[in-house]
Amino acid sequence: MNAAAGNSDAPQGDSRLRYVLRIADTSLVLAQRLGAWVGHAPAIEEDLGLANTALDLLGQARLFLSYAGELEGRGRSEDDLAFLRDEPDILNATLAEMPNGDFGDTIVRQFLVDAYQVELYERLAASTDARLAEIAAKAVKEARYHVRYSASWLVRLGDGTDESHARVQSSLDRLWPYTQEFFDADEVDRAAAADGAGPDLAELRAAWSSRVDAVLAEATLARPRDLAYRWYGKQGRHSEHLGHLLSEMQYLQRSHPGAGW
Amino acid sequence: MSENRDWPLYEIFIRARGGLDHKHVGSVHAADARMAIEHARDLYTRRQEGISVWVVRSVDIVASDPAESDALFEPARDKVYRHPTFYDIPKEVETL
């Protein structure tokens, strides 16, 4: 039943592969979500801003997925991994697949992920896994801009009008529970930390928390309580939203296998 | 607040690389200067066009009046001697 249960005694190679896929898929799925804003953002300048972030994330996903394909050793390319895996094999954090909602929902989701990716990539840049370190060193510069963008919007909306404050607080309350998954270490995370390939998640949580708290304070937003319920998108158990996203994202390659430009 | 919901316009100036001047490249709408810099970064530096951005509220730019251009610029037309083109340059001077 539990997709992750079979992996507790998996060889290290498979554990590292899953670890890399989690990072890749979170960027991939969030890029797909952000892409849907093109043509719909509140101003043409924001259209470009969100599209730039989406393209950065897609670029990160490509690098991580290529590395995952090498780790897997079955000759699958980044495209094969992005477009031909089924839902239980996609290992993004659940937060990334949450629907765009209104602009405030998107900004809250973006900020929570951006803050996580900055802290994660900063640590991965010192990974004992040279490939991870190399990709993260490039990605962290992008993530630092992303969090600057999303944090400044969060402050504008939180510390804006009564309506914008109320709406963005409600977005935050709704999306907050999904962040716990980032820091809820399982065997894959523990194996990466033990090798020095990935960070200790308790330490990562503390860094993320203080970054998030500082922005929430400036935005006059209240930090929601943590809930006991956990989501496990990173183990392939997703919300009802991912299947719909994949059916759109993967449609072309599923209908016309191998189609290229 | 409800009277003026449109973001003001900012003029964008980009320095392409060290040693060059900032050049005017266009404009963006933004709620304030910080947002204008972010928008300028997203719109005008996507292809490595710059290493520095200046933003200025469009309303803060004072322009010369086109109707006065005769008075302002015509008098210079017949004063070619203001161009440094009447000097013989010694061969020894290589970079001038």
mmCIF file of C-alpha atoms in Angstrom:
data_model
loop_
_atom_site.group_PDB
_atom_site.id
_atom_site.type_symbol
_atom_site.label_atom_id
_atom_site.label_comp_id
_atom_site.label_asym_id
_atom_site.label_seq_id
_atom_site.Cartn_x
_atom_site.Cartn_y
_atom_site.Cartn_z
ATOM 1 C CA MET A 1 0.000 0.000 0.000
ATOM 2 C CA ASN A 2 2.499 2.556 1.113
ATOM 3 C CA ALA A 3 4.734 3.425 -1.816
ATOM 4 C CA ALA A 4 7.559 4.436 0.485
ATOM 5 C CA ALA A 5 7.472 1.410 2.753
ATOM 6 C CA GLY A 6 9.326 -0.775 0.300
ATOM 7 C CA ASN A 7 12.302 1.558 0.234
ATOM 8 C CA SER A 8 13.537 1.276 3.785
ATOM 9 C CA ASP A 9 16.044 -1.385 2.807
ATOM 10 C CA ALA A 10 16.676 -0.062 -0.694
ATOM 11 C CA PRO A 11 20.293 0.313 -1.758
ATOM 12 C CA GLN A 12 21.941 3.696 -1.310
ATOM 13 C CA GLY A 13 21.770 4.384 -5.051
ATOM 14 C CA ASP A 14 17.997 4.246 -5.037
ATOM 15 C CA SER A 15 17.790 6.423 -1.955
ATOM 16 C CA ARG A 16 19.992 9.103 -3.557
ATOM 17 C CA LEU A 17 17.909 8.887 -6.719
ATOM 18 C CA ARG A 18 14.728 9.512 -4.750
ATOM 19 C CA TYR A 19 16.400 12.362 -2.894
ATOM 20 C CA VAL A 20 17.360 14.074 -6.157
ATOM 21 C CA LEU A 21 13.935 13.452 -7.719
ATOM 22 C CA ARG A 22 12.255 15.206 -4.782
ATOM 23 C CA ILE A 23 14.272 18.325 -5.389
ATOM 24 C CA ALA A 24 13.804 18.120 -9.160
ATOM 25 C CA ASP A 25 10.073 17.465 -9.043
ATOM 26 C CA THR A 26 9.313 20.292 -6.619
ATOM 27 C CA SER A 27 10.855 22.726 -9.104
ATOM 28 C CA LEU A 28 9.246 20.998 -12.102
ATOM 29 C CA VAL A 29 5.716 21.030 -10.706
ATOM 30 C CA LEU A 30 5.946 24.584 -9.402
ATOM 31 C CA ALA A 31 7.262 25.736 -12.787
ATOM 32 C CA GLN A 32 4.232 24.163 -14.468
ATOM 33 C CA ARG A 33 1.903 25.916 -12.020
ATOM 34 C CA LEU A 34 3.535 29.310 -12.512
ATOM 35 C CA GLY A 35 3.469 28.921 -16.272
ATOM 36 C CA ALA A 36 -0.322 28.987 -16.112
ATOM 37 C CA TRP A 37 -0.141 32.634 -14.980
ATOM 38 C CA VAL A 38 1.219 33.780 -18.321
ATOM 39 C CA GLY A 39 -1.394 36.034 -19.840
ATOM 40 C CA HIS A 40 -3.364 36.225 -16.582
ATOM 41 C CA ALA A 41 -1.194 38.148 -14.103
ATOM 42 C CA PRO A 42 -2.501 41.459 -12.680
ATOM 43 C CA ALA A 43 -0.011 43.472 -14.765
ATOM 44 C CA ILE A 44 2.168 42.657 -17.745
ATOM 45 C CA GLU A 45 5.247 43.288 -15.589
ATOM 46 C CA GLU A 46 4.074 40.591 -13.153
ATOM 47 C CA ASP A 47 3.376 38.275 -16.073
ATOM 48 C CA LEU A 48 7.040 38.505 -16.982
ATOM 49 C CA GLY A 49 8.156 38.195 -13.372
ATOM 50 C CA LEU A 50 6.231 34.991 -12.768
ATOM 51 C CA ALA A 51 7.296 33.566 -16.137
ATOM 52 C CA ASN A 52 10.948 34.287 -15.357
ATOM 53 C CA THR A 53 10.632 32.455 -12.057
ATOM 54 C CA ALA A 54 8.897 29.560 -13.811
ATOM 55 C CA LEU A 55 11.723 29.307 -16.339
ATOM 56 C CA ASP A 56 14.358 29.412 -13.604
ATOM 57 C CA LEU A 57 12.584 26.559 -11.827
ATOM 58 C CA LEU A 58 12.261 24.575 -15.036
ATOM 59 C CA GLY A 59 15.978 25.045 -15.655
ATOM 60 C CA GLN A 60 16.723 23.718 -12.170
ATOM 61 C CA ALA A 61 14.409 20.761 -12.737
ATOM 62 C CA ARG A 62 16.195 19.903 -15.984
ATOM 63 C CA LEU A 63 19.610 19.800 -14.307
ATOM 64 C CA PHE A 64 18.386 17.764 -11.348
ATOM 65 C CA LEU A 65 16.416 15.404 -13.596
ATOM 66 C CA SER A 66 19.391 14.819 -15.884
ATOM 67 C CA TYR A 67 21.423 13.895 -12.828
ATOM 68 C CA ALA A 68 18.605 11.642 -11.617
ATOM 69 C CA GLY A 69 18.602 9.894 -14.995
ATOM 70 C CA GLU A 70 22.325 9.180 -14.602
ATOM 71 C CA LEU A 71 21.830 7.896 -11.066
ATOM 72 C CA GLU A 72 19.038 5.633 -12.249
ATOM 73 C CA GLY A 73 21.279 4.229 -14.975
ATOM 74 C CA ARG A 74 18.455 3.089 -17.270
ATOM 75 C CA GLY A 75 19.152 5.594 -19.992
ATOM 76 C CA ARG A 76 16.169 7.823 -19.214
ATOM 77 C CA SER A 77 16.579 11.477 -20.165
ATOM 78 C CA GLU A 78 15.294 14.542 -18.341
ATOM 79 C CA ASP A 79 12.324 14.556 -20.745
ATOM 80 C CA ASP A 80 11.531 10.907 -20.107
ATOM 81 C CA LEU A 81 11.528 11.554 -16.381
ATOM 82 C CA ALA A 82 9.424 14.707 -16.631
ATOM 83 C CA PHE A 83 6.822 13.497 -19.084
ATOM 84 C CA LEU A 84 6.594 9.731 -18.746
ATOM 85 C CA ARG A 85 6.487 9.086 -15.012
ATOM 86 C CA ASP A 86 3.139 8.483 -13.333
ATOM 87 C CA GLU A 87 1.795 10.271 -10.307
ATOM 88 C CA PRO A 88 3.095 7.902 -7.591
ATOM 89 C CA ASP A 89 6.631 8.234 -9.041
ATOM 90 C CA ILE A 90 6.588 12.041 -9.003
ATOM 91 C CA LEU A 91 8.124 13.091 -5.700
ATOM 92 C CA ASN A 92 7.478 16.837 -5.381
ATOM 93 C CA ALA A 93 6.554 18.408 -2.066
ATOM 94 C CA THR A 94 2.750 18.657 -1.982
ATOM 95 C CA LEU A 95 2.815 22.439 -1.572
ATOM 96 C CA ALA A 96 4.198 22.849 -5.102
ATOM 97 C CA GLU A 97 1.119 21.236 -6.680
ATOM 98 C CA MET A 98 -1.429 23.389 -4.843
ATOM 99 C CA PRO A 99 -3.619 25.297 -7.343
ATOM 100 C CA ASN A 100 -2.710 28.860 -8.275
ATOM 101 C CA GLY A 101 -5.849 30.297 -6.679
ATOM 102 C CA ASP A 102 -5.738 34.089 -6.666
ATOM 103 C CA PHE A 103 -2.553 36.135 -6.887
ATOM 104 C CA GLY A 104 -2.239 36.083 -3.080
ATOM 105 C CA ASP A 105 -2.446 32.293 -2.966
ATOM 106 C CA THR A 106 0.276 32.085 -5.585
ATOM 107 C CA ILE A 107 2.498 34.547 -3.735
ATOM 108 C CA VAL A 108 2.124 32.706 -0.417
ATOM 109 C CA ARG A 109 2.873 29.337 -2.021
ATOM 110 C CA GLN A 110 5.830 30.883 -3.834
ATOM 111 C CA PHE A 111 7.270 32.558 -0.761
ATOM 112 C CA LEU A 112 7.060 29.416 1.364
ATOM 113 C CA VAL A 113 8.796 27.361 -1.341
ATOM 114 C CA ASP A 114 11.332 30.077 -2.199
ATOM 115 C CA ALA A 115 12.398 30.433 1.430
ATOM 116 C CA TYR A 116 12.799 26.663 1.596
ATOM 117 C CA GLN A 117 14.777 26.437 -1.636
ATOM 118 C CA VAL A 118 17.162 29.228 -0.656
ATOM 119 C CA GLU A 119 18.034 27.499 2.603
ATOM 120 C CA LEU A 120 18.168 24.069 0.959
ATOM 121 C CA TYR A 121 20.337 25.120 -1.986
ATOM 122 C CA GLU A 122 22.724 27.077 0.235
ATOM 123 C CA ARG A 123 23.373 23.869 2.135
ATOM 124 C CA LEU A 124 23.409 21.620 -0.929
ATOM 125 C CA ALA A 125 26.104 23.846 -2.422
ATOM 126 C CA ALA A 126 28.363 22.304 0.247
ATOM 127 C CA SER A 127 27.097 18.776 -0.415
ATOM 128 C CA THR A 128 29.516 15.850 -0.511
ATOM 129 C CA ASP A 129 27.685 14.910 -3.719
ATOM 130 C CA ALA A 130 29.641 16.981 -6.233
ATOM 131 C CA ARG A 131 26.856 17.052 -8.833
ATOM 132 C CA LEU A 132 24.271 18.214 -6.315
ATOM 133 C CA ALA A 133 26.691 20.861 -5.060
ATOM 134 C CA GLU A 134 27.327 22.135 -8.560
ATOM 135 C CA ILE A 135 23.652 22.450 -9.511
ATOM 136 C CA ALA A 136 22.713 23.985 -6.166
ATOM 137 C CA ALA A 137 25.450 26.612 -6.422
ATOM 138 C CA LYS A 138 23.849 27.824 -9.647
ATOM 139 C CA ALA A 139 20.259 27.484 -8.441
ATOM 140 C CA VAL A 140 20.750 29.354 -5.176
ATOM 141 C CA LYS A 141 21.352 32.624 -7.009
ATOM 142 C CA GLU A 142 18.011 32.235 -8.748
ATOM 143 C CA ALA A 143 16.272 31.266 -5.530
ATOM 144 C CA ARG A 144 17.605 34.366 -3.770
ATOM 145 C CA TYR A 145 15.945 36.526 -6.385
ATOM 146 C CA HIS A 146 12.727 34.507 -6.213
ATOM 147 C CA VAL A 147 12.436 35.014 -2.479
ATOM 148 C CA ARG A 148 13.152 38.703 -2.821
ATOM 149 C CA TYR A 149 10.268 38.947 -5.301
ATOM 150 C CA SER A 150 7.759 36.839 -3.371
ATOM 151 C CA ALA A 151 8.664 38.328 0.027
ATOM 152 C CA SER A 152 8.208 41.866 -1.236
ATOM 153 C CA TRP A 153 4.769 40.961 -2.600
ATOM 154 C CA LEU A 154 3.840 39.208 0.621
ATOM 155 C CA VAL A 155 4.686 42.356 2.565
ATOM 156 C CA ARG A 156 2.698 44.521 0.148
ATOM 157 C CA LEU A 157 -0.367 42.318 0.427
ATOM 158 C CA GLY A 158 -0.082 41.589 4.148
ATOM 159 C CA ASP A 159 0.634 45.179 5.087
ATOM 160 C CA GLY A 160 -1.677 46.580 2.399
ATOM 161 C CA THR A 161 -5.413 47.158 2.579
ATOM 162 C CA ASP A 162 -7.788 45.449 5.018
ATOM 163 C CA GLU A 163 -8.985 43.224 2.213
ATOM 164 C CA SER A 164 -5.532 42.244 0.942
ATOM 165 C CA HIS A 165 -4.428 41.515 4.510
ATOM 166 C CA ALA A 166 -7.427 39.300 5.247
ATOM 167 C CA ARG A 167 -7.149 37.432 1.971
ATOM 168 C CA VAL A 168 -3.443 36.754 2.176
ATOM 169 C CA GLN A 169 -3.705 35.679 5.828
ATOM 170 C CA SER A 170 -6.334 33.181 4.773
ATOM 171 C CA SER A 171 -4.055 31.928 1.955
ATOM 172 C CA LEU A 172 -1.285 31.509 4.503
ATOM 173 C CA ASP A 173 -3.560 29.622 6.910
ATOM 174 C CA ARG A 174 -4.661 27.307 4.115
ATOM 175 C CA LEU A 175 -1.194 26.585 2.669
ATOM 176 C CA TRP A 176 0.897 26.520 5.842
ATOM 177 C CA PRO A 177 0.147 22.884 6.796
ATOM 178 C CA TYR A 178 1.864 21.680 3.624
ATOM 179 C CA THR A 179 5.203 23.165 4.680
ATOM 180 C CA GLN A 180 5.730 20.614 7.433
ATOM 181 C CA GLU A 181 6.551 17.986 4.843
ATOM 182 C CA PHE A 182 9.761 19.894 3.993
ATOM 183 C CA PHE A 183 11.207 19.103 7.398
ATOM 184 C CA ASP A 184 9.651 15.760 8.242
ATOM 185 C CA ALA A 185 12.671 13.532 7.698
ATOM 186 C CA ASP A 186 12.158 9.999 6.421
ATOM 187 C CA GLU A 187 14.742 7.344 5.542
ATOM 188 C CA VAL A 188 15.647 9.056 2.263
ATOM 189 C CA ASP A 189 16.352 12.383 3.997
ATOM 190 C CA ARG A 190 18.228 10.691 6.810
ATOM 191 C CA ALA A 191 20.413 8.732 4.394
ATOM 192 C CA ALA A 192 21.294 11.943 2.527
ATOM 193 C CA ALA A 193 22.105 13.745 5.784
ATOM 194 C CA ALA A 194 24.201 10.813 7.032
ATOM 195 C CA ASP A 195 26.337 10.977 3.875
ATOM 196 C CA GLY A 196 26.687 14.720 4.030
ATOM 197 C CA ALA A 197 24.854 14.887 0.695
ATOM 198 C CA GLY A 198 21.926 16.819 2.161
ATOM 199 C CA PRO A 199 21.254 18.980 5.207
ATOM 200 C CA ASP A 200 19.916 17.938 8.568
ATOM 201 C CA LEU A 201 16.233 18.820 8.329
ATOM 202 C CA ALA A 202 15.895 20.034 11.921
ATOM 203 C CA GLU A 203 18.628 22.587 11.285
ATOM 204 C CA LEU A 204 17.051 23.464 7.922
ATOM 205 C CA ARG A 205 13.711 24.042 9.609
ATOM 206 C CA ALA A 206 15.233 26.462 12.115
ATOM 207 C CA ALA A 207 16.838 28.517 9.337
ATOM 208 C CA TRP A 208 13.640 28.497 7.242
ATOM 209 C CA SER A 209 11.564 29.454 10.268
ATOM 210 C CA SER A 210 13.590 32.500 11.149
ATOM 211 C CA ARG A 211 13.615 33.660 7.521
ATOM 212 C CA VAL A 212 9.853 33.192 7.248
ATOM 213 C CA ASP A 213 9.118 34.770 10.632
ATOM 214 C CA ALA A 214 11.007 37.928 9.719
ATOM 215 C CA VAL A 215 8.963 38.427 6.554
ATOM 216 C CA LEU A 216 5.656 37.532 8.226
ATOM 217 C CA ALA A 217 6.366 40.131 10.913
ATOM 218 C CA GLU A 218 7.024 42.792 8.304
ATOM 219 C CA ALA A 219 3.872 41.726 6.459
ATOM 220 C CA THR A 220 1.890 41.938 9.752
ATOM 221 C CA LEU A 221 0.757 38.350 9.188
ATOM 222 C CA ALA A 222 0.258 35.788 11.939
ATOM 223 C CA ARG A 223 2.235 32.543 11.700
ATOM 224 C CA PRO A 224 -0.301 29.703 11.613
ATOM 225 C CA ARG A 225 -0.079 26.793 14.003
ATOM 226 C CA ASP A 226 1.515 23.550 12.879
ATOM 227 C CA LEU A 227 -0.973 20.719 12.502
ATOM 228 C CA ALA A 228 -0.478 17.057 13.356
ATOM 229 C CA TYR A 229 -1.637 15.929 9.897
ATOM 230 C CA ARG A 230 1.163 15.368 7.406
ATOM 231 C CA TRP A 231 1.313 15.337 3.619
ATOM 232 C CA TYR A 232 3.772 13.099 1.807
ATOM 233 C CA GLY A 233 4.019 14.218 -1.803
ATOM 234 C CA LYS A 234 7.733 13.513 -1.528
ATOM 235 C CA GLN A 235 6.855 9.841 -1.094
ATOM 236 C CA GLY A 236 4.568 9.891 -4.114
ATOM 237 C CA ARG A 237 1.323 10.289 -2.159
ATOM 238 C CA HIS A 238 -0.269 13.409 -3.570
ATOM 239 C CA SER A 239 -3.299 15.621 -3.230
ATOM 240 C CA GLU A 240 -6.064 15.339 -5.822
ATOM 241 C CA HIS A 241 -4.477 18.218 -7.761
ATOM 242 C CA LEU A 242 -1.320 16.607 -9.142
ATOM 243 C CA GLY A 243 -3.053 14.153 -11.474
ATOM 244 C CA HIS A 244 -4.823 17.000 -13.270
ATOM 245 C CA LEU A 245 -1.600 18.957 -13.551
ATOM 246 C CA LEU A 246 0.227 15.958 -15.019
ATOM 247 C CA SER A 247 -2.530 15.177 -17.508
ATOM 248 C CA GLU A 248 -1.994 18.627 -18.959
ATOM 249 C CA MET A 249 1.806 18.745 -18.622
ATOM 250 C CA GLN A 250 2.371 15.260 -20.030
ATOM 251 C CA TYR A 251 -0.371 15.261 -22.652
ATOM 252 C CA LEU A 252 1.822 15.844 -25.692
ATOM 253 C CA GLN A 253 4.403 13.153 -24.938
ATOM 254 C CA ARG A 254 1.705 10.692 -23.928
ATOM 255 C CA SER A 255 -0.294 11.242 -27.114
ATOM 256 C CA HIS A 256 2.657 11.615 -29.466
ATOM 257 C CA PRO A 257 5.534 9.676 -27.880
ATOM 258 C CA GLY A 258 8.914 11.025 -28.831
ATOM 259 C CA ALA A 259 7.533 14.164 -30.477
ATOM 260 C CA GLY A 260 10.166 16.910 -30.723
ATOM 261 C CA TRP A 261 10.540 20.377 -32.119
ATOM 262 C CA MET B 1 -6.572 54.961 -2.861
ATOM 263 C CA SER B 2 -9.531 54.133 -5.065
ATOM 264 C CA GLU B 3 -9.117 57.306 -7.084
ATOM 265 C CA ASN B 4 -5.776 56.361 -8.540
ATOM 266 C CA ARG B 5 -5.396 52.612 -8.839
ATOM 267 C CA ASP B 6 -2.910 52.649 -11.689
ATOM 268 C CA TRP B 7 0.732 52.219 -10.841
ATOM 269 C CA PRO B 8 2.893 55.187 -11.790
ATOM 270 C CA LEU B 9 5.348 54.961 -14.650
ATOM 271 C CA TYR B 10 9.092 54.651 -14.090
ATOM 272 C CA GLU B 11 11.817 55.242 -16.666
ATOM 273 C CA ILE B 12 14.497 52.559 -16.714
ATOM 274 C CA PHE B 13 18.208 53.097 -17.224
ATOM 275 C CA ILE B 14 20.598 50.170 -17.580
ATOM 276 C CA ARG B 15 24.368 49.989 -17.385
ATOM 277 C CA ALA B 16 25.445 47.255 -19.794
ATOM 278 C CA ARG B 17 28.853 46.741 -18.202
ATOM 279 C CA GLY B 18 31.416 48.427 -16.023
ATOM 280 C CA GLY B 19 32.740 51.687 -17.420
ATOM 281 C CA LEU B 20 29.696 52.398 -19.593
ATOM 282 C CA ASP B 21 26.965 54.923 -18.846
ATOM 283 C CA HIS B 22 23.465 53.983 -17.841
ATOM 284 C CA LYS B 23 21.298 54.193 -20.939
ATOM 285 C CA HIS B 24 17.575 54.683 -21.176
ATOM 286 C CA VAL B 25 15.932 51.429 -22.276
ATOM 287 C CA GLY B 26 12.220 51.929 -21.655
ATOM 288 C CA SER B 27 9.686 52.177 -18.873
ATOM 289 C CA VAL B 28 7.641 50.030 -16.502
ATOM 290 C CA HIS B 29 4.632 50.521 -14.270
ATOM 291 C CA ALA B 30 5.270 49.840 -10.587
ATOM 292 C CA ALA B 31 3.833 50.722 -7.188
ATOM 293 C CA ASP B 32 7.164 52.055 -5.920
ATOM 294 C CA ALA B 33 10.853 52.206 -6.718
ATOM 295 C CA ARG B 34 11.687 48.780 -5.324
ATOM 296 C CA MET B 35 9.025 47.140 -7.450
ATOM 297 C CA ALA B 36 10.200 49.171 -10.437
ATOM 298 C CA ILE B 37 13.699 47.736 -10.047
ATOM 299 C CA GLU B 38 12.286 44.212 -9.887
ATOM 300 C CA HIS B 39 10.140 44.799 -12.952
ATOM 301 C CA ALA B 40 13.057 46.365 -14.806
ATOM 302 C CA ARG B 41 15.215 43.378 -13.914
ATOM 303 C CA ASP B 42 12.546 40.995 -15.179
ATOM 304 C CA LEU B 43 11.789 42.921 -18.373
ATOM 305 C CA TYR B 44 15.082 44.398 -19.450
ATOM 306 C CA THR B 45 17.882 42.160 -18.153
ATOM 307 C CA ARG B 46 16.606 38.746 -19.240
ATOM 308 C CA ARG B 47 19.384 38.354 -21.783
ATOM 309 C CA GLN B 48 22.280 39.652 -19.706
ATOM 310 C CA GLU B 49 21.741 43.214 -20.889
ATOM 311 C CA GLY B 50 22.903 44.829 -17.704
ATOM 312 C CA ILE B 51 24.767 44.889 -14.429
ATOM 313 C CA SER B 52 23.085 47.916 -12.875
ATOM 314 C CA VAL B 53 19.630 49.476 -13.009
ATOM 315 C CA TRP B 54 18.449 52.996 -12.284
ATOM 316 C CA VAL B 55 14.763 53.798 -12.029
ATOM 317 C CA VAL B 56 13.282 57.298 -12.045
ATOM 318 C CA ARG B 57 9.653 58.325 -11.740
ATOM 319 C CA SER B 58 8.661 59.522 -15.200
ATOM 320 C CA VAL B 59 6.962 62.580 -13.713
ATOM 321 C CA ASP B 60 10.285 63.594 -12.135
ATOM 322 C CA ILE B 61 11.970 63.953 -15.495
ATOM 323 C CA VAL B 62 11.927 67.534 -16.719
ATOM 324 C CA ALA B 63 12.162 67.678 -20.490
ATOM 325 C CA SER B 64 12.965 70.525 -22.824
ATOM 326 C CA ASP B 65 10.008 71.938 -24.734
ATOM 327 C CA PRO B 66 9.966 70.805 -28.381
ATOM 328 C CA ALA B 67 8.426 74.178 -29.277
ATOM 329 C CA GLU B 68 11.599 75.838 -28.057
ATOM 330 C CA SER B 69 13.966 73.595 -29.966
ATOM 331 C CA ASP B 70 14.812 76.324 -32.467
ATOM 332 C CA ALA B 71 15.918 78.643 -29.708
ATOM 333 C CA LEU B 72 17.718 75.935 -27.799
ATOM 334 C CA PHE B 73 19.490 74.023 -30.527
ATOM 335 C CA GLU B 74 19.554 76.006 -33.776
ATOM 336 C CA PRO B 75 22.264 78.479 -32.694
ATOM 337 C CA ALA B 76 24.788 75.647 -32.510
ATOM 338 C CA ARG B 77 24.300 74.691 -36.124
ATOM 339 C CA ASP B 78 26.647 77.281 -37.702
ATOM 340 C CA LYS B 79 29.373 76.960 -35.093
ATOM 341 C CA VAL B 80 31.308 74.085 -36.545
ATOM 342 C CA TYR B 81 34.466 75.481 -34.982
ATOM 343 C CA ARG B 82 33.253 74.028 -31.708
ATOM 344 C CA HIS B 83 34.064 70.584 -33.043
ATOM 345 C CA PRO B 84 37.705 69.727 -32.401
ATOM 346 C CA THR B 85 38.248 68.827 -36.067
ATOM 347 C CA PHE B 86 40.573 71.652 -37.064
ATOM 348 C CA TYR B 87 43.670 70.454 -35.316
ATOM 349 C CA ASP B 88 46.540 68.560 -36.872
ATOM 350 C CA ILE B 89 47.281 65.650 -34.669
ATOM 351 C CA PRO B 90 50.966 64.782 -34.234
ATOM 352 C CA LYS B 91 51.813 61.265 -35.360
ATOM 353 C CA GLU B 92 53.251 60.474 -31.950
ATOM 354 C CA VAL B 93 49.825 60.809 -30.356
ATOM 355 C CA GLU B 94 48.307 57.411 -30.703
ATOM 356 C CA THR B 95 45.090 57.514 -28.737
ATOM 357 C CA LEU B 96 43.051 60.656 -29.000
#
